Amino acid sequence: LYYSFSLSSTAVLIEYHHFKVVIVTSEPKKINEILLELKGRAKTYWTKHSGKSRKHCSQAEPYFCEQFNTCYTHQFTQISSQNKKERILPQGRHEIPFSYTLPKTLPSSFEGEYGFVRYTCTATCERPWDVDIVSKRAFTVVGIEDINQEPETMEPACVSECDSSVSFCCRRQGSVSVKLSLDRTGFTPGEQFQVNATITNDSSKTIRCSALKMRQQVDYR
């Protein structure tokens, strides 16, 4: 019995998000129910050090947890030789699409060193007198963020740096200056932004390449 998910990687809030369970069997199988669970939660974890002792701490916050039955196997109900009802999934490929409306206030997905905001979808094949088959997949949520209410995020940012220590054989060869600017300082998850860079080479040296490095700073509260 092969069992898997097929779902898109990004969910859009407010609208229905579409999922699909795919089941492929090489022969008829007894399956009572196909159950689904959608879950979203945040969790942080850290370690407190006191002398030689360490204490591991964690805190979790659930956002939602929805469980429901697809009722897909009900159409394959049969009467056995013992005059009992049983559900036998025919051989072949079975696709079970379903939709769900995500809550409007969900934060965006996040994975960090000391915590995460994670959304998962779990499907369970409930089999009589046998071990259940469970498949779990994570999906990405892009939250709705309105930064227009925060005027400081609309202000531009600019920084410049000058290196006048360019030298060769203990002789100064001039300076190199760099200026970086952004049209604003606030951006929402999933949004693209442009960095404007100006490099002024007042030295006799040739600049072969330049690189921009982005650094993320996360506050856990």
mmCIF file of C-alpha atoms in Angstrom:
data_model
loop_
_atom_site.group_PDB
_atom_site.id
_atom_site.type_symbol
_atom_site.label_atom_id
_atom_site.label_comp_id
_atom_site.label_asym_id
_atom_site.label_seq_id
_atom_site.Cartn_x
_atom_site.Cartn_y
_atom_site.Cartn_z
ATOM 1 C CA LEU A 1 0.000 0.000 0.000
ATOM 2 C CA TYR A 2 1.502 3.306 -1.130
ATOM 3 C CA TYR A 3 0.202 6.423 0.583
ATOM 4 C CA SER A 4 1.157 10.034 -0.047
ATOM 5 C CA PHE A 5 0.089 13.673 -0.150
ATOM 6 C CA SER A 6 -0.063 16.025 -3.071
ATOM 7 C CA LEU A 7 -0.401 19.669 -2.044
ATOM 8 C CA SER A 8 0.867 23.096 -3.014
ATOM 9 C CA SER A 9 3.643 24.704 -0.974
ATOM 10 C CA THR A 10 1.970 28.029 -0.156
ATOM 11 C CA ALA A 11 -1.408 28.717 1.390
ATOM 12 C CA VAL A 12 -3.289 31.960 0.841
ATOM 13 C CA LEU A 13 -5.202 33.238 3.838
ATOM 14 C CA ILE A 14 -8.956 33.949 3.750
ATOM 15 C CA GLU A 15 -9.406 31.832 0.618
ATOM 16 C CA TYR A 16 -9.896 28.077 0.474
ATOM 17 C CA HIS A 17 -6.659 26.154 0.387
ATOM 18 C CA HIS A 18 -6.793 22.999 -1.692
ATOM 19 C CA PHE A 19 -5.162 19.723 -0.675
ATOM 20 C CA LYS A 20 -5.217 16.260 -2.194
ATOM 21 C CA VAL A 21 -4.635 12.829 -0.677
ATOM 22 C CA VAL A 22 -3.337 10.194 -3.104
ATOM 23 C CA ILE A 23 -3.597 6.479 -2.334
ATOM 24 C CA VAL A 24 -2.205 3.777 -4.635
ATOM 25 C CA THR A 25 -2.896 0.106 -3.876
ATOM 26 C CA SER A 26 -1.505 -2.931 -5.683
ATOM 27 C CA GLU A 27 -4.442 -5.028 -4.472
ATOM 28 C CA PRO A 28 -7.792 -4.480 -2.693
ATOM 29 C CA LYS A 29 -7.297 -3.331 0.925
ATOM 30 C CA LYS A 30 -9.591 -3.125 3.928
ATOM 31 C CA ILE A 31 -9.667 0.492 5.117
ATOM 32 C CA ASN A 32 -12.326 1.730 7.517
ATOM 33 C CA GLU A 33 -11.778 5.482 7.289
ATOM 34 C CA ILE A 34 -9.439 8.095 5.841
ATOM 35 C CA LEU A 35 -9.069 10.822 8.474
ATOM 36 C CA LEU A 36 -7.490 14.267 8.115
ATOM 37 C CA GLU A 37 -5.994 16.708 10.599
ATOM 38 C CA LEU A 38 -4.903 20.298 9.920
ATOM 39 C CA LYS A 39 -2.845 21.946 12.630
ATOM 40 C CA GLY A 40 -1.004 25.201 13.227
ATOM 41 C CA ARG A 41 1.147 26.078 16.228
ATOM 42 C CA ALA A 42 4.148 28.038 17.465
ATOM 43 C CA LYS A 43 6.858 26.695 19.749
ATOM 44 C CA THR A 44 10.002 28.092 21.351
ATOM 45 C CA TYR A 45 12.728 26.179 23.169
ATOM 46 C CA TRP A 46 15.873 27.292 24.953
ATOM 47 C CA THR A 47 18.401 26.205 27.584
ATOM 48 C CA LYS A 48 19.130 27.975 30.871
ATOM 49 C CA HIS A 49 22.642 27.606 32.263
ATOM 50 C CA SER A 50 23.397 27.963 35.970
ATOM 51 C CA GLY A 51 26.913 26.932 36.897
ATOM 52 C CA LYS A 52 27.351 23.330 35.777
ATOM 53 C CA SER A 53 23.632 22.624 35.563
ATOM 54 C CA ARG A 54 21.391 23.082 32.541
ATOM 55 C CA LYS A 55 17.628 23.374 32.308
ATOM 56 C CA HIS A 56 15.757 22.838 29.047
ATOM 57 C CA CYS A 57 12.689 25.060 28.648
ATOM 58 C CA SER A 58 9.958 25.276 26.039
ATOM 59 C CA GLN A 59 6.681 27.048 25.411
ATOM 60 C CA ALA A 60 4.027 26.274 22.789
ATOM 61 C CA GLU A 61 0.959 28.107 21.508
ATOM 62 C CA PRO A 62 -1.697 26.364 19.370
ATOM 63 C CA TYR A 63 -3.400 28.357 16.605
ATOM 64 C CA PHE A 64 -5.914 25.823 15.352
ATOM 65 C CA CYS A 65 -6.488 22.074 15.065
ATOM 66 C CA GLU A 66 -9.195 20.724 12.777
ATOM 67 C CA GLN A 67 -10.014 17.043 12.366
ATOM 68 C CA PHE A 68 -12.518 15.586 9.934
ATOM 69 C CA ASN A 69 -13.458 12.421 8.091
ATOM 70 C CA THR A 70 -13.281 12.295 4.285
ATOM 71 C CA CYS A 71 -15.946 9.513 4.194
ATOM 72 C CA TYR A 72 -14.259 8.378 0.967
ATOM 73 C CA THR A 73 -14.309 4.667 1.856
ATOM 74 C CA HIS A 74 -18.050 4.640 2.564
ATOM 75 C CA GLN A 75 -18.813 4.134 -1.124
ATOM 76 C CA PHE A 76 -16.938 0.820 -1.057
ATOM 77 C CA THR A 77 -18.978 -0.784 1.746
ATOM 78 C CA GLN A 78 -19.637 -4.500 1.215
ATOM 79 C CA ILE A 79 -21.307 -7.340 3.107
ATOM 80 C CA SER A 80 -18.842 -10.086 4.052
ATOM 81 C CA SER A 81 -19.519 -13.820 4.163
ATOM 82 C CA GLN A 82 -20.092 -13.433 7.934
ATOM 83 C CA ASN A 83 -22.865 -10.943 7.110
ATOM 84 C CA LYS A 84 -20.790 -8.021 8.430
ATOM 85 C CA LYS A 85 -20.176 -4.665 6.786
ATOM 86 C CA GLU A 86 -16.617 -3.981 5.635
ATOM 87 C CA ARG A 87 -15.013 -1.351 3.437
ATOM 88 C CA ILE A 88 -12.581 -2.591 0.802
ATOM 89 C CA LEU A 89 -10.622 -0.050 -1.216
ATOM 90 C CA PRO A 90 -10.252 -1.326 -4.818
ATOM 91 C CA GLN A 91 -6.880 -1.787 -6.467
ATOM 92 C CA GLY A 92 -5.503 1.273 -8.251
ATOM 93 C CA ARG A 93 -5.002 4.992 -7.695
ATOM 94 C CA HIS A 94 -7.394 7.025 -5.550
ATOM 95 C CA GLU A 95 -7.348 10.826 -5.308
ATOM 96 C CA ILE A 96 -9.258 12.565 -2.525
ATOM 97 C CA PRO A 97 -9.342 16.379 -2.888
ATOM 98 C CA PHE A 98 -10.462 18.584 -0.017
ATOM 99 C CA SER A 99 -10.470 22.281 0.887
ATOM 100 C CA TYR A 100 -10.186 24.264 4.083
ATOM 101 C CA THR A 101 -10.492 27.961 4.937
ATOM 102 C CA LEU A 102 -7.579 29.064 7.091
ATOM 103 C CA PRO A 103 -8.177 31.568 9.933
ATOM 104 C CA LYS A 104 -7.525 35.181 8.928
ATOM 105 C CA THR A 105 -5.219 36.053 11.833
ATOM 106 C CA LEU A 106 -2.548 33.389 11.340
ATOM 107 C CA PRO A 107 1.108 34.504 11.423
ATOM 108 C CA SER A 108 3.438 33.517 8.602
ATOM 109 C CA SER A 109 5.377 30.266 8.708
ATOM 110 C CA PHE A 110 8.770 30.563 10.395
ATOM 111 C CA GLU A 111 11.701 28.262 11.173
ATOM 112 C CA GLY A 112 14.402 29.516 13.553
ATOM 113 C CA GLU A 113 17.167 28.287 15.827
ATOM 114 C CA TYR A 114 15.057 28.590 18.977
ATOM 115 C CA GLY A 115 11.529 28.221 17.685
ATOM 116 C CA PHE A 116 9.116 27.891 14.805
ATOM 117 C CA VAL A 117 5.652 28.694 13.492
ATOM 118 C CA ARG A 118 4.580 25.548 11.667
ATOM 119 C CA TYR A 119 1.506 24.310 9.803
ATOM 120 C CA THR A 120 0.951 20.643 9.001
ATOM 121 C CA CYS A 121 -1.582 18.372 7.357
ATOM 122 C CA THR A 122 -1.835 14.734 8.476
ATOM 123 C CA ALA A 123 -3.813 11.943 6.823
ATOM 124 C CA THR A 124 -4.504 8.617 8.526
ATOM 125 C CA CYS A 125 -5.602 5.377 6.874
ATOM 126 C CA GLU A 126 -7.544 3.588 9.613
ATOM 127 C CA ARG A 127 -7.316 -0.164 9.003
ATOM 128 C CA PRO A 128 -9.197 -2.900 10.902
ATOM 129 C CA TRP A 129 -6.973 -5.156 13.008
ATOM 130 C CA ASP A 130 -3.849 -3.636 11.496
ATOM 131 C CA VAL A 131 -1.448 -0.740 12.023
ATOM 132 C CA ASP A 132 -2.777 2.586 10.746
ATOM 133 C CA ILE A 133 -0.866 4.271 7.936
ATOM 134 C CA VAL A 134 -0.029 7.918 8.665
ATOM 135 C CA SER A 135 1.371 10.521 6.271
ATOM 136 C CA LYS A 136 2.274 14.047 7.381
ATOM 137 C CA ARG A 137 3.238 17.082 5.303
ATOM 138 C CA ALA A 138 4.059 20.678 6.214
ATOM 139 C CA PHE A 139 2.726 23.602 4.194
ATOM 140 C CA THR A 140 3.672 27.277 4.150
ATOM 141 C CA VAL A 141 1.355 30.070 5.247
ATOM 142 C CA VAL A 142 1.982 33.672 4.186
ATOM 143 C CA GLY A 143 0.228 35.825 6.764
ATOM 144 C CA ILE A 144 -1.613 39.074 6.156
ATOM 145 C CA GLU A 145 0.491 41.931 7.503
ATOM 146 C CA ASP A 146 -0.536 45.596 7.224
ATOM 147 C CA ILE A 147 2.473 47.798 7.939
ATOM 148 C CA ASN A 148 0.807 50.937 6.593
ATOM 149 C CA GLN A 149 -0.357 51.665 10.141
ATOM 150 C CA GLU A 150 3.285 51.988 11.249
ATOM 151 C CA PRO A 151 4.684 55.231 9.747
ATOM 152 C CA GLU A 152 8.278 54.470 10.742
ATOM 153 C CA THR A 153 8.354 51.480 8.380
ATOM 154 C CA MET A 154 7.697 53.791 5.429
ATOM 155 C CA GLU A 155 10.811 55.883 6.073
ATOM 156 C CA PRO A 156 13.840 55.331 3.809
ATOM 157 C CA ALA A 157 17.149 54.027 5.158
ATOM 158 C CA CYS A 158 20.674 54.883 4.081
ATOM 159 C CA VAL A 159 24.124 53.893 5.352
ATOM 160 C CA SER A 160 27.619 54.583 4.037
ATOM 161 C CA GLU A 161 31.079 53.275 4.835
ATOM 162 C CA CYS A 162 34.523 54.372 3.676
ATOM 163 C CA ASP A 163 37.748 52.371 3.806
ATOM 164 C CA SER A 164 40.789 54.608 3.430
ATOM 165 C CA SER A 165 43.311 51.931 4.413
ATOM 166 C CA VAL A 166 43.836 50.606 0.881
ATOM 167 C CA SER A 167 47.605 50.250 0.563
ATOM 168 C CA PHE A 168 50.333 48.404 -1.304
ATOM 169 C CA CYS A 169 53.875 47.917 -0.002
ATOM 170 C CA CYS A 170 53.095 50.217 2.950
ATOM 171 C CA ARG A 171 52.026 53.006 0.585
ATOM 172 C CA ARG A 172 48.473 54.328 0.570
ATOM 173 C CA GLN A 173 46.631 53.735 -2.681
ATOM 174 C CA GLY A 174 43.432 55.748 -2.015
ATOM 175 C CA SER A 175 40.040 54.755 -0.583
ATOM 176 C CA VAL A 176 36.882 52.784 -1.379
ATOM 177 C CA SER A 177 33.443 53.922 -0.200
ATOM 178 C CA VAL A 178 30.097 52.122 -0.266
ATOM 179 C CA LYS A 179 26.604 53.565 0.092
ATOM 180 C CA LEU A 180 23.511 51.380 0.612
ATOM 181 C CA SER A 181 19.937 52.633 0.581
ATOM 182 C CA LEU A 182 16.370 51.323 0.802
ATOM 183 C CA ASP A 183 13.260 53.226 -0.221
ATOM 184 C CA ARG A 184 11.627 52.070 3.053
ATOM 185 C CA THR A 185 12.467 49.927 6.076
ATOM 186 C CA GLY A 186 9.298 47.824 6.452
ATOM 187 C CA PHE A 187 8.426 44.772 4.354
ATOM 188 C CA THR A 188 5.928 41.938 4.712
ATOM 189 C CA PRO A 189 6.681 38.173 4.467
ATOM 190 C CA GLY A 190 7.075 37.037 0.869
ATOM 191 C CA GLU A 191 7.572 40.577 -0.439
ATOM 192 C CA GLN A 192 10.498 41.418 -2.713
ATOM 193 C CA PHE A 193 12.605 44.511 -2.079
ATOM 194 C CA GLN A 194 15.416 46.293 -3.866
ATOM 195 C CA VAL A 195 18.693 47.439 -2.346
ATOM 196 C CA ASN A 196 20.467 50.325 -4.072
ATOM 197 C CA ALA A 197 24.255 50.184 -3.766
ATOM 198 C CA THR A 198 26.837 52.726 -4.901
ATOM 199 C CA ILE A 199 30.529 51.826 -4.794
ATOM 200 C CA THR A 200 33.112 54.555 -5.321
ATOM 201 C CA ASN A 201 36.640 53.343 -5.979
ATOM 202 C CA ASP A 202 39.124 56.187 -5.454
ATOM 203 C CA SER A 203 42.077 53.842 -5.282
ATOM 204 C CA SER A 204 44.414 52.378 -7.860
ATOM 205 C CA LYS A 205 43.200 48.874 -7.009
ATOM 206 C CA THR A 206 40.684 46.962 -9.141
ATOM 207 C CA ILE A 207 37.516 45.715 -7.423
ATOM 208 C CA ARG A 208 36.907 42.283 -8.892
ATOM 209 C CA CYS A 209 33.568 41.527 -7.236
ATOM 210 C CA SER A 210 31.084 42.722 -4.624
ATOM 211 C CA ALA A 211 28.544 40.849 -2.491
ATOM 212 C CA LEU A 212 25.541 41.733 -0.345
ATOM 213 C CA LYS A 213 24.881 39.757 2.840
ATOM 214 C CA MET A 214 21.488 39.719 4.574
ATOM 215 C CA ARG A 215 21.361 39.011 8.307
ATOM 216 C CA GLN A 216 18.230 38.075 10.239
ATOM 217 C CA GLN A 217 17.730 39.071 13.871
ATOM 218 C CA VAL A 218 14.874 37.339 15.701
ATOM 219 C CA ASP A 219 13.385 38.340 19.061
ATOM 220 C CA TYR A 220 11.576 35.590 21.006
ATOM 221 C CA ARG A 221 9.059 36.999 23.493
#
